[in-house]
Every structure is written in structure tokens, then in C-alpha cells.
Coordinates of C-alpha atoms in Angstrom, one line a residue:
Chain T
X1 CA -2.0 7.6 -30.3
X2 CA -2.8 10.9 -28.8
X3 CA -2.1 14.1 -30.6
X4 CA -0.4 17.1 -28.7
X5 CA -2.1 19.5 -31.2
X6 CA -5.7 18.7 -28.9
X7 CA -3.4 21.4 -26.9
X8 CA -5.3 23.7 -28.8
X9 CA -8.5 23.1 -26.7
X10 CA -7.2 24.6 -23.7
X11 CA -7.4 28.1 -25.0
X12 CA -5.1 31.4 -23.9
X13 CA -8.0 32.6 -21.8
X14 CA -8.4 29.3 -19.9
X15 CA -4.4 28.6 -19.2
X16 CA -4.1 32.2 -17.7
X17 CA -7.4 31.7 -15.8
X18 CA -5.7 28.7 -14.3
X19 CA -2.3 30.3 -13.4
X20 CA -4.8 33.0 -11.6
X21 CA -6.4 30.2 -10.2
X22 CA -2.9 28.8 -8.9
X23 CA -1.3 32.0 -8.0
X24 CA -4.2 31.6 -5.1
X25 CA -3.6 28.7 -3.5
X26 CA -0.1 29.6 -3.2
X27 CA 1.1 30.6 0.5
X28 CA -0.3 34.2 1.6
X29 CA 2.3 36.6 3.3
X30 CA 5.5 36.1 2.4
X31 CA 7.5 34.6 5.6
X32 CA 11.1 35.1 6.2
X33 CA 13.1 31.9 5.0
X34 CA 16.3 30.5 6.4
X35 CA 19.2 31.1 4.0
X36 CA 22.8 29.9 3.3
X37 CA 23.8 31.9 6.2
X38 CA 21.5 30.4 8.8
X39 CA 22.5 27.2 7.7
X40 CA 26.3 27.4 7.9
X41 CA 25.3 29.5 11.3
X42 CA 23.7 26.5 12.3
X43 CA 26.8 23.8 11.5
X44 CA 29.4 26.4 13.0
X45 CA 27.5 25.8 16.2
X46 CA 26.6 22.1 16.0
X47 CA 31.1 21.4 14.8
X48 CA 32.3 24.3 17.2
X49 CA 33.9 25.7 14.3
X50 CA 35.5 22.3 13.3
X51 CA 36.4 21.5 9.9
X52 CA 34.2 19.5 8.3
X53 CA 35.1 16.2 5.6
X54 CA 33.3 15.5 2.3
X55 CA 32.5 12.0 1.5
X56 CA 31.1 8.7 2.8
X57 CA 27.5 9.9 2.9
X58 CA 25.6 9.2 -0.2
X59 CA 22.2 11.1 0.4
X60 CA 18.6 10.1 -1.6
X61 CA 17.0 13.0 -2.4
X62 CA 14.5 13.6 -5.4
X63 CA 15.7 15.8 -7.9
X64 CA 12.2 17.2 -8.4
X65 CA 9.8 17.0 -5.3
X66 CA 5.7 17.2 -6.7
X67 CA 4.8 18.6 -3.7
X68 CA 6.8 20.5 -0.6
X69 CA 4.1 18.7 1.7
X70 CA 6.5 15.4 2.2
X71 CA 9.7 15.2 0.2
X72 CA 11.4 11.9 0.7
X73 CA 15.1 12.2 2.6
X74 CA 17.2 9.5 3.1
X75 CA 20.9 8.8 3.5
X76 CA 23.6 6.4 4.5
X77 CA 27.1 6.8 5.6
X78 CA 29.8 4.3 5.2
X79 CA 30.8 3.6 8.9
X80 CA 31.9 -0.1 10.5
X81 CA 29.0 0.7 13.1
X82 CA 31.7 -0.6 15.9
X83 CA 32.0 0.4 19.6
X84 CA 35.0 2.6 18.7
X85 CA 34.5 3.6 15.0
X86 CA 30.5 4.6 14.8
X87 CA 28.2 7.8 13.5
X88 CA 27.0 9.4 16.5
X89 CA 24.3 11.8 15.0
X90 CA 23.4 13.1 11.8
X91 CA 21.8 16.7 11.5
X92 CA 19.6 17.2 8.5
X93 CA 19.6 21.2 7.6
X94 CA 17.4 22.9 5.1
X95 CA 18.1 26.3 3.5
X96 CA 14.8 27.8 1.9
X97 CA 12.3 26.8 5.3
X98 CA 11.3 29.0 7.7
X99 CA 13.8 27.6 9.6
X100 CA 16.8 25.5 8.7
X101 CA 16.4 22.9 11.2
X102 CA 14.2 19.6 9.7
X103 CA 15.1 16.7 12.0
X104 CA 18.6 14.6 14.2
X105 CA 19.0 11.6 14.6
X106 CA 20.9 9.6 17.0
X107 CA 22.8 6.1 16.1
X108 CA 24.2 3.5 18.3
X109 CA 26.6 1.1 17.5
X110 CA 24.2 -1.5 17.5
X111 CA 22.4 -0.6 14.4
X112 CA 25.0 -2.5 12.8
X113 CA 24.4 0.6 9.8
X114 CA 24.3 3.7 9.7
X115 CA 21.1 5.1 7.8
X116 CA 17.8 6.4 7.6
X117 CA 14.9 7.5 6.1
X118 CA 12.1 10.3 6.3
X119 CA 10.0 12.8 5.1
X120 CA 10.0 16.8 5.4
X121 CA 8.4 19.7 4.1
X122 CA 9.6 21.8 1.7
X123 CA 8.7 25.5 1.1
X124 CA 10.2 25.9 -1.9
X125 CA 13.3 24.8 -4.4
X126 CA 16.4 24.9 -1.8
X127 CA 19.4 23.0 -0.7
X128 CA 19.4 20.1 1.8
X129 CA 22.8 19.7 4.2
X130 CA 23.2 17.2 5.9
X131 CA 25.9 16.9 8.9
X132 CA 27.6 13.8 10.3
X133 CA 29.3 13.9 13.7
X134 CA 31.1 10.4 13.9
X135 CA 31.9 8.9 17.8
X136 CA 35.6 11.2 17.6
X137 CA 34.2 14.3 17.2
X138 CA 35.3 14.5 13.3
X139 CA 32.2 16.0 11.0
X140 CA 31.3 14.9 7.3
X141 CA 28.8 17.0 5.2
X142 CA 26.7 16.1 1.8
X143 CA 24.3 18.6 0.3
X144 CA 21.9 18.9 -2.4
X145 CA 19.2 20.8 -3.8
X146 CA 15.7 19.7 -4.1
X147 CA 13.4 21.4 -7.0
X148 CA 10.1 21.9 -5.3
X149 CA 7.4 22.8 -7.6
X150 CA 4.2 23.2 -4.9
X151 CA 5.7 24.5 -1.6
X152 CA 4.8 22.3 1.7
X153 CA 3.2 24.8 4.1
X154 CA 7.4 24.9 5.3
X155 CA 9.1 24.1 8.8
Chain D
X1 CA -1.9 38.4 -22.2
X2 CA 1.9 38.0 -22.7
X3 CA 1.6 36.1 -19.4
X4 CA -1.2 33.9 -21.3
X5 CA 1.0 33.3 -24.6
X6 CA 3.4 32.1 -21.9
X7 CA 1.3 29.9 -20.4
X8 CA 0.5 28.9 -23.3
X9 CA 3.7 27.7 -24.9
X10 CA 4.9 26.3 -21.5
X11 CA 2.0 24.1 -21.9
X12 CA 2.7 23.5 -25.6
X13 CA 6.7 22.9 -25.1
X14 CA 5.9 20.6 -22.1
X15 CA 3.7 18.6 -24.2
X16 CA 6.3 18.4 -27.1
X17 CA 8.9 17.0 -24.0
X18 CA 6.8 14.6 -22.8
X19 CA 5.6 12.9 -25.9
X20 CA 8.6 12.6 -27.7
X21 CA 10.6 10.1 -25.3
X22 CA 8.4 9.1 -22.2
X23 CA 4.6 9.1 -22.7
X24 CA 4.1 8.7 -18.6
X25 CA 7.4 9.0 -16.7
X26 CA 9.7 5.8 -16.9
X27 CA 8.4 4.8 -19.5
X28 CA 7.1 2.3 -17.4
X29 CA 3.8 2.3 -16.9
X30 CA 0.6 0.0 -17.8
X31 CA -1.0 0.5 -20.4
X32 CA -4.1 -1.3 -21.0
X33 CA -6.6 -1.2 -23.7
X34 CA -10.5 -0.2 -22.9
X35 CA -12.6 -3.3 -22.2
X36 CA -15.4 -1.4 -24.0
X37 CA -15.1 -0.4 -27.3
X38 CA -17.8 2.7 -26.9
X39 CA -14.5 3.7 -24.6
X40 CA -13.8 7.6 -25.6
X41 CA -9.4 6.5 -25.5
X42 CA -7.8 4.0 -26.8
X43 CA -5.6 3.4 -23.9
X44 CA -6.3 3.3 -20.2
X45 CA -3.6 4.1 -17.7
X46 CA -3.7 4.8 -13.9
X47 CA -2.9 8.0 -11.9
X48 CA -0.1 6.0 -10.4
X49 CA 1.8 6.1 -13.5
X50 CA 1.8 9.8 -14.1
X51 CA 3.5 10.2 -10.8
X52 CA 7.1 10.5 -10.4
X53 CA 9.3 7.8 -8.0
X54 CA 9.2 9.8 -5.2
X55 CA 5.5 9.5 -4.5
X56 CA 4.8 5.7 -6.7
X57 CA 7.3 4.4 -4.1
X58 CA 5.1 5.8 -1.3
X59 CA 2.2 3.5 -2.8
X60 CA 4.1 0.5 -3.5
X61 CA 5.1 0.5 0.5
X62 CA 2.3 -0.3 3.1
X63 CA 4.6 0.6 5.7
X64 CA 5.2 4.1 3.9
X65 CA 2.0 4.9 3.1
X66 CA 0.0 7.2 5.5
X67 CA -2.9 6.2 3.8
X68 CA -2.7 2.9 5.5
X69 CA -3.2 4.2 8.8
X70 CA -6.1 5.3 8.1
X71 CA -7.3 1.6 6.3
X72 CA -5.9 0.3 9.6
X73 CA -8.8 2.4 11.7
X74 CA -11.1 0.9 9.0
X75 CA -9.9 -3.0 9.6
X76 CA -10.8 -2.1 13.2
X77 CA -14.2 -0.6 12.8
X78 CA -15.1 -3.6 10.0
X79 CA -14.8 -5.9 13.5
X80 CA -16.1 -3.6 16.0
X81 CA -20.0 -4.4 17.2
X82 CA -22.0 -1.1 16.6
X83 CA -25.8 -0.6 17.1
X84 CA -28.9 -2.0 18.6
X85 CA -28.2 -5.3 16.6
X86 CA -25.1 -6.0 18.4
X87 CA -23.8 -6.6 14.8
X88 CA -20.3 -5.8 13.1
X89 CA -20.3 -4.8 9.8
X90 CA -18.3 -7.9 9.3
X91 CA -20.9 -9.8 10.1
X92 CA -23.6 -8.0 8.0
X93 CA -21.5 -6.7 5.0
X94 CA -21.7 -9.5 2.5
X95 CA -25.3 -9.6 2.6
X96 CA -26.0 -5.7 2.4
X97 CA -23.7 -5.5 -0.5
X98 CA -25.6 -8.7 -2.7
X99 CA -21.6 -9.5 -3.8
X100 CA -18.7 -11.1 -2.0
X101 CA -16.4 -9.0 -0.2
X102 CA -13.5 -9.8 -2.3
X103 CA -15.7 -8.1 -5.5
X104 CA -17.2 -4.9 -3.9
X105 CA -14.0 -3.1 -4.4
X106 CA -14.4 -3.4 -8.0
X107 CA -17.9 -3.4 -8.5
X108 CA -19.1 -0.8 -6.9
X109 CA -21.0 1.8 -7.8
X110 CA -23.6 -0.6 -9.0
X111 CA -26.8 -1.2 -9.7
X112 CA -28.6 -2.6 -5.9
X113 CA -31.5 -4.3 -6.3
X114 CA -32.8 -3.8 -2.7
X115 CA -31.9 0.0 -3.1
X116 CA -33.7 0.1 -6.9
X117 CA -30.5 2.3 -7.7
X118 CA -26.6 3.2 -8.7
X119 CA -25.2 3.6 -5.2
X120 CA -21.8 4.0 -4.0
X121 CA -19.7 1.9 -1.9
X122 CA -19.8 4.3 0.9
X123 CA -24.2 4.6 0.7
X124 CA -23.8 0.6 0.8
X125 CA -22.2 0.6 4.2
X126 CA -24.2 3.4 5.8
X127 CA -27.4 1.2 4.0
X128 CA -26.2 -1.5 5.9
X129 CA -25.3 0.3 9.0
X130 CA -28.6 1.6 9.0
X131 CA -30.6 -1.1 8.7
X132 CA -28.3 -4.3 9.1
X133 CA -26.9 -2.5 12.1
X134 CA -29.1 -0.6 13.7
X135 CA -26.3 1.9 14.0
X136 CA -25.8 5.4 12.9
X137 CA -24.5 6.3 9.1
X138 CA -21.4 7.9 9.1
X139 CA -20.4 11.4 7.7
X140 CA -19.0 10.8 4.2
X141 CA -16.1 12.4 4.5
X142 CA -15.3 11.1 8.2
X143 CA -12.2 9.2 9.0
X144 CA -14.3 6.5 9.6
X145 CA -16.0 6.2 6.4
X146 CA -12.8 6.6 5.0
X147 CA -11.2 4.1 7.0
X148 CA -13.8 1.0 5.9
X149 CA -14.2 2.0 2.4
X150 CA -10.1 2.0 2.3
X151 CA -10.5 -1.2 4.2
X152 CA -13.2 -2.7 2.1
X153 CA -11.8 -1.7 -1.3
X154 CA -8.3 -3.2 -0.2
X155 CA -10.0 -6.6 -0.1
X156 CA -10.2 -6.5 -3.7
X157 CA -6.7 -4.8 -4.4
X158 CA -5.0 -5.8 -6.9
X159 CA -8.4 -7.5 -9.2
X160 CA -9.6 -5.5 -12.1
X161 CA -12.3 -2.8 -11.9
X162 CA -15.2 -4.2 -13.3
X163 CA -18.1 -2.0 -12.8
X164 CA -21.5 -2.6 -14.8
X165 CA -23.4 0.2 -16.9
X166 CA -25.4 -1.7 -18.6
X167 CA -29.6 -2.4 -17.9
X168 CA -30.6 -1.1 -14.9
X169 CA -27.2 1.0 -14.5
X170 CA -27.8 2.9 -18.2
X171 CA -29.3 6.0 -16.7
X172 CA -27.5 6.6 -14.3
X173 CA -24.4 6.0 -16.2
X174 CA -25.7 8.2 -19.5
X175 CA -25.9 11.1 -16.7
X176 CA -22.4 10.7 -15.7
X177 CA -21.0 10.4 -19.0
X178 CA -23.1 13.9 -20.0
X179 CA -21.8 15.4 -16.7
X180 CA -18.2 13.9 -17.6
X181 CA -18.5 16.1 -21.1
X182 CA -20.3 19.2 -20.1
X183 CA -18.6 22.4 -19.9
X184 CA -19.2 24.2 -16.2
X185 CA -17.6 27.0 -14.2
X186 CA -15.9 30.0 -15.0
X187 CA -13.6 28.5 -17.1
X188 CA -16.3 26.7 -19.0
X189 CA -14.3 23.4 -19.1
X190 CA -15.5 19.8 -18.8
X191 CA -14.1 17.3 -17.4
X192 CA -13.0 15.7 -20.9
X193 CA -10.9 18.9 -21.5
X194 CA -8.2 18.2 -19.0
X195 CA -8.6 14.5 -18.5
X196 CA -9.2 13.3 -22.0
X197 CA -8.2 15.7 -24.5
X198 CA -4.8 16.3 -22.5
X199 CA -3.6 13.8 -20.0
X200 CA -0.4 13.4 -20.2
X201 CA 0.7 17.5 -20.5
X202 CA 1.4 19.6 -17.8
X203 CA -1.1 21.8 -16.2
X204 CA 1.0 24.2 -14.3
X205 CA 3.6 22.0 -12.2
X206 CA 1.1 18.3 -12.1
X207 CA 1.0 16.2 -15.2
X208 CA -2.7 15.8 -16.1
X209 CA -3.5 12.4 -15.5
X210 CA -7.1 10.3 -17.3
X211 CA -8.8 11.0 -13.7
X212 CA -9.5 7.5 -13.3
X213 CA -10.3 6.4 -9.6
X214 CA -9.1 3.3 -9.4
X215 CA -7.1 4.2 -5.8
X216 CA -10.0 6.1 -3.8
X217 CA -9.9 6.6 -1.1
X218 CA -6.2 7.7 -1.4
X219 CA -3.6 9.3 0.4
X220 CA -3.0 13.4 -0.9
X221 CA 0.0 15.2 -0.1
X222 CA -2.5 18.0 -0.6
X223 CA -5.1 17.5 1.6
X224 CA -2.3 15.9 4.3
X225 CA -4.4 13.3 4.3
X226 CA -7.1 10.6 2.7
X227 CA -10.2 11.8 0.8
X228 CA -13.1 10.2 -1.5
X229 CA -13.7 10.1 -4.8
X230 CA -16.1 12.7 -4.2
X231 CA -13.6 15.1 -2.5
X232 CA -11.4 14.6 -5.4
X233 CA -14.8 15.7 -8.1
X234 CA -15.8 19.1 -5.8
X235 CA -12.1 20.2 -6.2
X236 CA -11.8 19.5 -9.8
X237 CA -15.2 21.5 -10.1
X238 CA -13.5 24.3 -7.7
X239 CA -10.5 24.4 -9.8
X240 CA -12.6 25.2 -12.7
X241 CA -14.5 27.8 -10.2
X242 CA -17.5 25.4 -10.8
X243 CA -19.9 25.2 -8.1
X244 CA -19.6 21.6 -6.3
X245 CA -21.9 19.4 -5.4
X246 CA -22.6 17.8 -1.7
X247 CA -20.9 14.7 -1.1
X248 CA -23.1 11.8 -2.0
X249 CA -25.1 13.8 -4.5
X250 CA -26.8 11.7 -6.9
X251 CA -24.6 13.6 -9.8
X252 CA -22.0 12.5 -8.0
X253 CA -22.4 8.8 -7.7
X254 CA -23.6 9.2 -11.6
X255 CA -20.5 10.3 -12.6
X256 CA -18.3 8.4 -9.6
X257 CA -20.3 5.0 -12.3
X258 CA -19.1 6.5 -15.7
X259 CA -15.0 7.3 -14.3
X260 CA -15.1 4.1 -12.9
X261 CA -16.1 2.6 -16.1
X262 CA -13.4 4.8 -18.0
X263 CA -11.0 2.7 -15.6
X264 CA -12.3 -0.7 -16.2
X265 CA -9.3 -3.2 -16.4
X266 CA -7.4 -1.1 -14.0
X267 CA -6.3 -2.9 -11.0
X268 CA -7.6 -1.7 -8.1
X269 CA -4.6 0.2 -6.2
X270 CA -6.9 1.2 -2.9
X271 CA -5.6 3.1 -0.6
X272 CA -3.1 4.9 -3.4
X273 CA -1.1 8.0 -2.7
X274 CA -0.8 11.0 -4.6
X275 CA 0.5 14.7 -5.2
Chain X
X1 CA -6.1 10.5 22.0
X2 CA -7.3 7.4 20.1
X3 CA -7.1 8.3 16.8
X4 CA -3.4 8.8 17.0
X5 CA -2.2 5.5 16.0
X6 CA 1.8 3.6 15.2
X7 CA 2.1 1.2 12.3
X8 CA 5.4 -0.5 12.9
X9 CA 7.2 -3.0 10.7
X10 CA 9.4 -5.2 12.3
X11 CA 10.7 -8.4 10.7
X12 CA 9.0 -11.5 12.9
X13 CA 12.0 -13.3 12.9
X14 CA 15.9 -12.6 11.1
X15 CA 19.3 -14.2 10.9
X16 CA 22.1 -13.5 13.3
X17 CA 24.1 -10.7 11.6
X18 CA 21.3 -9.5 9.5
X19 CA 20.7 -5.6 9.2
X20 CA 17.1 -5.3 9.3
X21 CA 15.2 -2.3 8.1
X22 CA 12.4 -1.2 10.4
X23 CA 9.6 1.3 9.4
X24 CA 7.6 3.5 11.7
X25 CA 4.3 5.8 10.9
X26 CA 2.2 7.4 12.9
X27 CA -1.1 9.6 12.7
X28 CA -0.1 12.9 13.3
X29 CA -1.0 16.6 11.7
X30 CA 2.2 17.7 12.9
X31 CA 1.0 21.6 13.4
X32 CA 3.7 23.6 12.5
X33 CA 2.3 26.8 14.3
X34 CA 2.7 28.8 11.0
X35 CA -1.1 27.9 9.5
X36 CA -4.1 29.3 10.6
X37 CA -7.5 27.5 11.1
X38 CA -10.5 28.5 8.6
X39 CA -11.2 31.4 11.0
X40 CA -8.1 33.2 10.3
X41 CA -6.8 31.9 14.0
X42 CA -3.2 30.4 14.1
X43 CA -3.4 26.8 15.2
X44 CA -0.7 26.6 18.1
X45 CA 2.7 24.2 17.3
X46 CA 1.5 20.8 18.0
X47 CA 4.1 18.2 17.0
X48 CA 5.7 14.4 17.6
X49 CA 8.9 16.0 18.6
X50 CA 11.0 13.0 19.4
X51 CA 10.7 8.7 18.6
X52 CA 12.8 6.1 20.4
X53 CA 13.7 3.2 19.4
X54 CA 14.7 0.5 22.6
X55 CA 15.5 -3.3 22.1
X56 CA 15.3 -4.9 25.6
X57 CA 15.5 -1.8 26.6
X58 CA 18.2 -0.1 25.8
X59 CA 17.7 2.8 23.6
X60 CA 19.0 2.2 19.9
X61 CA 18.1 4.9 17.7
X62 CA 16.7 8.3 18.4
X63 CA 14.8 11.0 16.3
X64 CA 14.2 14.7 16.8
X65 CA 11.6 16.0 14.6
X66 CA 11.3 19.5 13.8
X67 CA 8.3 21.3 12.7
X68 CA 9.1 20.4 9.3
X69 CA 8.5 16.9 9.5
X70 CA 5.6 16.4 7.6
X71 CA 2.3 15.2 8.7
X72 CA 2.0 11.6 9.7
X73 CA 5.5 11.1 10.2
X74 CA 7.5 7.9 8.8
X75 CA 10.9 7.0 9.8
X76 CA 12.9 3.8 8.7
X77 CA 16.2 3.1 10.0
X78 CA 18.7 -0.3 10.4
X79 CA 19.1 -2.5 13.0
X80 CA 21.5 -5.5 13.4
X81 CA 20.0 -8.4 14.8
X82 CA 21.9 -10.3 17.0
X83 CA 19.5 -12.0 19.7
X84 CA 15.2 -12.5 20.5
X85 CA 13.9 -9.5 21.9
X86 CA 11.7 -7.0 22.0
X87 CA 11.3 -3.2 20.6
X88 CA 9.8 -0.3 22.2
X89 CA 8.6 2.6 19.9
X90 CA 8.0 6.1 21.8
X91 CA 6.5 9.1 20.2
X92 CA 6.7 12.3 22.0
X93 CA 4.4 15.1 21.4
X94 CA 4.8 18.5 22.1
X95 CA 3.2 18.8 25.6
X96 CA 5.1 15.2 26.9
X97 CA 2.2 12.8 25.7
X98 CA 3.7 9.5 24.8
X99 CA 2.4 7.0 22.2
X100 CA 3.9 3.9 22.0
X101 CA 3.9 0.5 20.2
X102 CA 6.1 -2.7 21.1
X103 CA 7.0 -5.1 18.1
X104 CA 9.0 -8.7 19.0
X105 CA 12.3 -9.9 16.9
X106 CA 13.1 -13.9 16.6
X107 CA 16.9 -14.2 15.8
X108 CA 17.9 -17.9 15.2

């Protein structure tokens, strides 16, 4: 069985050599992020200032993403899928990216579900919002926050 | 320095973590015994199982999987006539490579008689391209050398790796193995430091794996795409501000012969993803 | 353009009623326009901005990438299956080039 006190072997000298080794491949400048702000700026224009619902979208995010580069998001929303009861797009929103926006999507009735799957790039640790606009103009919303720990090169 | 003693514990305390409950995360992971018993370990364990779900899930999906794309290009180029001998490599491979198709991808590096050394699986095909083909090598680090060697070692995905160090294959592998433990770079750190004495801790946010290459070419979120075994030796070297060596170098293939054999009994997981 | 390539999962053949799940990848560095080249020169925003998924046709499901989409995108989304037919996969990139990839469903 292996012995945690081999530990030793990487010495004080070595482990800060390798932060200073790390601190340089991190992202040079420092460019402006989207915030909370932009974010809610963002779903006051998509709803028109609507409310918006909790609920009925269960999202698939990992808790800790290894690298920012392509972080798994996926969701689905409880919706019949029917000619008169369907969700008509779903916005996905990030707030700790260059800029909040990370992809739509458009559904159609004949999906038969209403889901789907992709992957973005993360910057850094932030929340992930995601807006539903169902088919009578009501809007849902599910968030959650994704711990990044090595940035994607951001939106 | 008190950034150091930091370091140091977060290293320390992350180790404590990780040992205590799950060795490699789940929990789930294979863990096979060496098939040698000169091996260094006493377990062997893919880079696949130090990963978390997000990016395993990427490997266990072919239609997730960028890598794929890029084994696709290869499937085409293994069919695609090339040269002055109006030859595929499909046509020439088996012979080039003295072993069937469905063993090169766990074989290789090996001993080649006709070459009278350790070569790689990539020097194989541009051999045979060469002088099978009559067609030009490719650039080691091309996407079309990456596409047939992901191509070619997907023939023998899911068999053990099984490569040979033994008679004509000693040298070469006694030089990788002293590569494998000599200390180089600014850091003055061998290989063995990080992927032997501490796989399984966490070197800033990645959990060390045993750098065994059992998925080359693979897919890096990193690199936003695939890269060779090689690739993945000259940036463990830079890490360590080591000066690397040129894709192919003999070192190379040397020490490409003793990781493999580190991983022998791992199943081949070509083309795998990664962090 | 030929190394930018779809790989496309589509069942061959499903069930009346069945939701399938179909998978789309495609080669693509999807340039942000934030990096800059080994020279220090910012590579220009190059990206699939927008896939389409028709059946016979008719356009089912639609995504609108933004620059942070990563590289290579993949995208997986439902479909009910209710008769044969055919898919149509578009990618757009930035600029209007279209790449495209056609897949056929049996539905017993």
C-alpha cells in the first residue's frame, strides 16, 4: 500500500517552484468578466421583464470541472412536448465569462423531450443560469455554480 | 516561503483526504497487479481512473469524444492509396509491422527485426510508408499521424498491453528505465518523483496519476486537442523546466518501452481523453 | 475545408414513440477572438455559430453557439420517432460556410 509520508520527497523548494511554474500558464491580462449584473441584464431582456418560475428543469452540471476548456452542461425540463404545451427555447447564461452568453437552443414539439446536452468553457469558478421560455411566453430558471479549477481560455 | 509551507501542507492535507476514503475517485477504479515482479509498484492503475466523471464519461462515449474525430481521419487515411506503389497502408501494414493488426496496439514499442531496433508505432508506419508505400513519412505530431496511430491502436482496444523488454529489447528498455529515475530540470525531479512516489496526491488542482500510456494518442482538454505519447514526455520535461527532446528521439522511444511496460496488463483505452 | 469533419449518431432504426437521443461532433477550434497566435497576434473570432437539426425537412432542433462553446463542439439532444426518414445536420461558421452530414432513421 502506498505511504503518504513519500510526500516528503517533494520538498518546500520544489512545491513552490511548481506553483511558480503554474502561476505562468495561467491567463495573462486580466479581462473584464461578466457578472451577476450582466446576467440578470441579460434575462430582463430575453423575459421583457416577466417573472420568472422555479422548477421543472433539473440541470447536470459538475460540481468541480478539471478544466474550464469543456465543462459538461446538460439539462432537461419536464414538458408534455405537445403542439400547445412545449419549451420553445432555452438560454444557457454564464456569470464569470467574458461574456455571459454560452449557447440557445431551439425545441419543437416534435422532439417528443425537452433536453440537451453540451460543452462550454469556463474561465473560472462561476454560476451557470439557465432560462426556459415555454410556447406561452411563461419563463422558468435553474442555476448553479460550477468550481473550475484550470480556467478555459473563457467565452 | 510561507507560500511554500502552504504548498506544502495543501499537498500534505490533500493526500491525507484522498487516502483515507477513495484511493482514485469512486472508488471505482481497476486495480491490477504488475505482470512483472521487477515492477517498481505493487499496483497498476490507468490515467482514466484518476479522473473525475465529467471527463471518464467523455472516454466511455465514442460519440462524445473529440478524440474520435480525429481516429475517424485515421480510418480514412489506413484505406486511402498513397505513393508510387499505389498501396494503402491497409494493404501493407501487417507485413511492415511483423504482428497482426489486432496486436500492434499493444505491442508496440518493440523490438523489429527488419529495423534491428525498439521503434515506436508511429516510426513503424512512416517505415512502411516509406518503403512499403513509396509515400512520404508523416510529421510526428501531424493530424495524420495522429489519426492512424489512434486508428491503429483502436484495433487492439480493449486487449492488454503487452509489450516485450526482454532480449533484444533490454537496452533499450534499461535506458528508459534510467531516464524514467533520473533527476533533470530545474526542479531536479525524475519522473518517479511525481508518478511513483506520489500518484494519487494532488499536484496543484490535477491528481498525479502513474503516467502510464495506455490511451495515446488521447484527447487533452489542454492541448484542445490529440497529442502523442511524446507530446505528453516534452511537457512533463517542461513542467519540470527540463529541456525536451525532439519527437521521435531515441530517448524517447526508450523511455515511451519502459512506461509502457510499467502499464502492462492495462487494457488499451486508445484514443482516451483527459484533463 | 476538409479537415472539418461531423460525427453523427443516429439510431439506424427505433420504435414508434421512442425518444431517441442523437449526438453531434464536429472538428472545430472554435476561435474565440480573445487568444493570440505564438506571435503575439490575436487570431480573429472564428466559430460554428449555429447547427440544425431537419427530419424530412423540417427543422427540429436548433443551436446557437457562442464563443464559449468549446472547441470541437458536441451537442445531443431528443428526438421522438414517429416515421422512416432522414436527418440533415448544418453547421454554420462564422463567415456563412456550411458543413453538413445526413443520417437515415427506420421507424417500424
Amino acid at each position: 500500500m502506498k505511504q503518504t509520508t513519500k510526500l516528503s520527497t517533494i520538498s518546500r523548494r520544489h512545491a513552490l517552484a511548481m506553483l511558480g511554474a503554474a502561476g505562468a500558464a495561467v491567463l495573462t491580462g486580466v479581462p473584464a468578466y461578466a457578472d451577476g449584473a450582466a446576467v440578470a441584464a441579460k434575462i430582463k431582456g430575453l423575459t421583457g421583464g416577466k417573472s420568472v418560475g422555479e422548477g421543472a428543469i433539473t440541470l447536470d452540471l459538475p460540481e468541480i470541472a478539471e478544466n474550464g476548456n469543456a465543462v459538461k452542461v446538460a439539462f432537461s425540463i419536464d414538458s408534455p412536448m405537445t403542439a400547445d404545451n412545449y419549451v420553445k427555447a432555452v438560454h444557457v447564461m454564464a456569470d464569470g465569462n467574458p461574456t455571459p452568453d454560452v449557447a440557445s437552443f431551439n425545441f419543437t414539439p416534435a422532439m417528443g423531450a425537452c433536453s440537451a446536452s453540451t460543452r462550454m468553457r469556463l474561465a473560472k469558478t462561476q454560476n451557470i443560469v439557465v432560462l426556459a421560455e415555454m410556447n406561452d411566453g411563461s419563463f422558468k430558471q435553474a442555476q448553479a455554480t460550477v468550481k473550475v479549477t484550470i480556467g478555459g481560455c473563457g467565452g | 516561503m510561507r507560500l511554500a509551507v502552504m504548498i506544502t501542507m495543501a499537498l500534505s492535507l490533500a493526500a491525507g483526504a484522498a487516502f483515507a476514503k477513495t484511493p482514485y475517485h469512486d472508488g471505482t477504479a481497476e486495480v491490477i497487479k504488475p505482470t512483472d515482479k521487477n515492477h517498481p509498484l505493487g499496483e497498476v492503475v490507468s490515467g482514466y481512473d484518476f479522473r473525475k466523471a465529467m471527463i471518464r464519461d467523455v472516454q466511455d462515449d465514442d460519440f462524445a469524444n473529440p478524440a474520435m474525430l480525429v481516429a475517424d481521419h485515421g480510418e480514412e487515411l489506413w484505406d486511402a492509396v498513397d505513393g508510387s506503389a499505389g498501396k494503402s497502408l491497409s494493404q501493407v501494414f501487417e507485413g511492415c509491422a511483423e504482428v497482426p493488426l489486432n496486436v500492434v496496439g499493444s505491442v508496440y514499442p518493440r523490438y523489429h527485426n527488419a529495423a534491428g531496433k525498439v521503434i515506436s508505432l508511429e516510426q513503424v508506419i512512416n517505415m512502411c510508408r516509406e518503403t512499403a508505400m513509396g509515400a512520404k513519412p508523416y510529421k510526428w505530431e501531424s493530424r495524420d499521424m495522429l489519426g492512424i496511430t489512434a486508428y491503429i491502436r483502436m484495433q487492439s482496444r480493449g486487449s492488454r498491453v503487452n509489450v516485450a523488454v526482454d532480449g533484444p529489447a533490454a537496452a533499450a528498455f534499461e535506458r528508459g528505465k534510467e531516464l524514467y529515475y533520473t533527476r533533470v530540470g530545474q526542479l531536479d525531479m525524475s519522473c518517479a518523483h511525481c508518478h511513483e512516489d506520489n500518484y494519487g496526491n494532488y499536484i496543484r488542482a490535477d491528481m498525479l496519476s502513474q503516467g502510464n500510456i495506455n490511451g495515446f494518442p488521447l484527447y487533452r482538454l489542454k492541448w484542445n486537442g490529440v497529442g502523442s505519447t511524446h507530446r505528453r514526455f516534452r511537457g512533463c520535461m517542461k513542467n519540470i523546466r527540463a529541456t525536451p527532446l525532439p519527437y521521435g528521439h531515441e530517448d524517447y522511444v526508450a523511455l515511451e518501452l519502459y512506461t509502457a511496460w510499467r502499464g502492462n496488463g492495462l487494457k488499451v483505452e486508445t484514443p482516451a481523453y483527459r484533463n | 475545408m476538409a479537415k472539418i469533419k461531423p460525427r453523427v449518431k443516429v439510431p439506424k432504426s427505433a420504435a414508434a414513440g421512442d425518444i431517441v437521443e442523437i449526438k453531434a461532433l464536429i472538428s472545430h477550434p472554435m476561435h474565440t477572438g480573445r487568444a493570440k497566435d505564438k506571435k503575439g497576434n490575436k487570431i480573429p473570432r472564428k466559430i460554428i455559430n449555429k447547427f440544425v437539426a431537419s427530419f424530412e425537412g423540417q427543422d427540429v432542433f436548433t443551436a446557437n453557439f457562442e464563443p464559449a462553446v468549446s472547441a470541437n463542439p458536441y451537442i445531443a439532444f431528443p428526438f421522438k420517432a414517429s416515421k422512416s426518414g432522414a436527418f440533415t445536420f448544418t453547421w454554420v461558421e462564422d463567415g456563412g460556410a456550411e458543413y453538413t452530414a445526413s443520417k437515415k432513421m427506420t421507424v417500424a
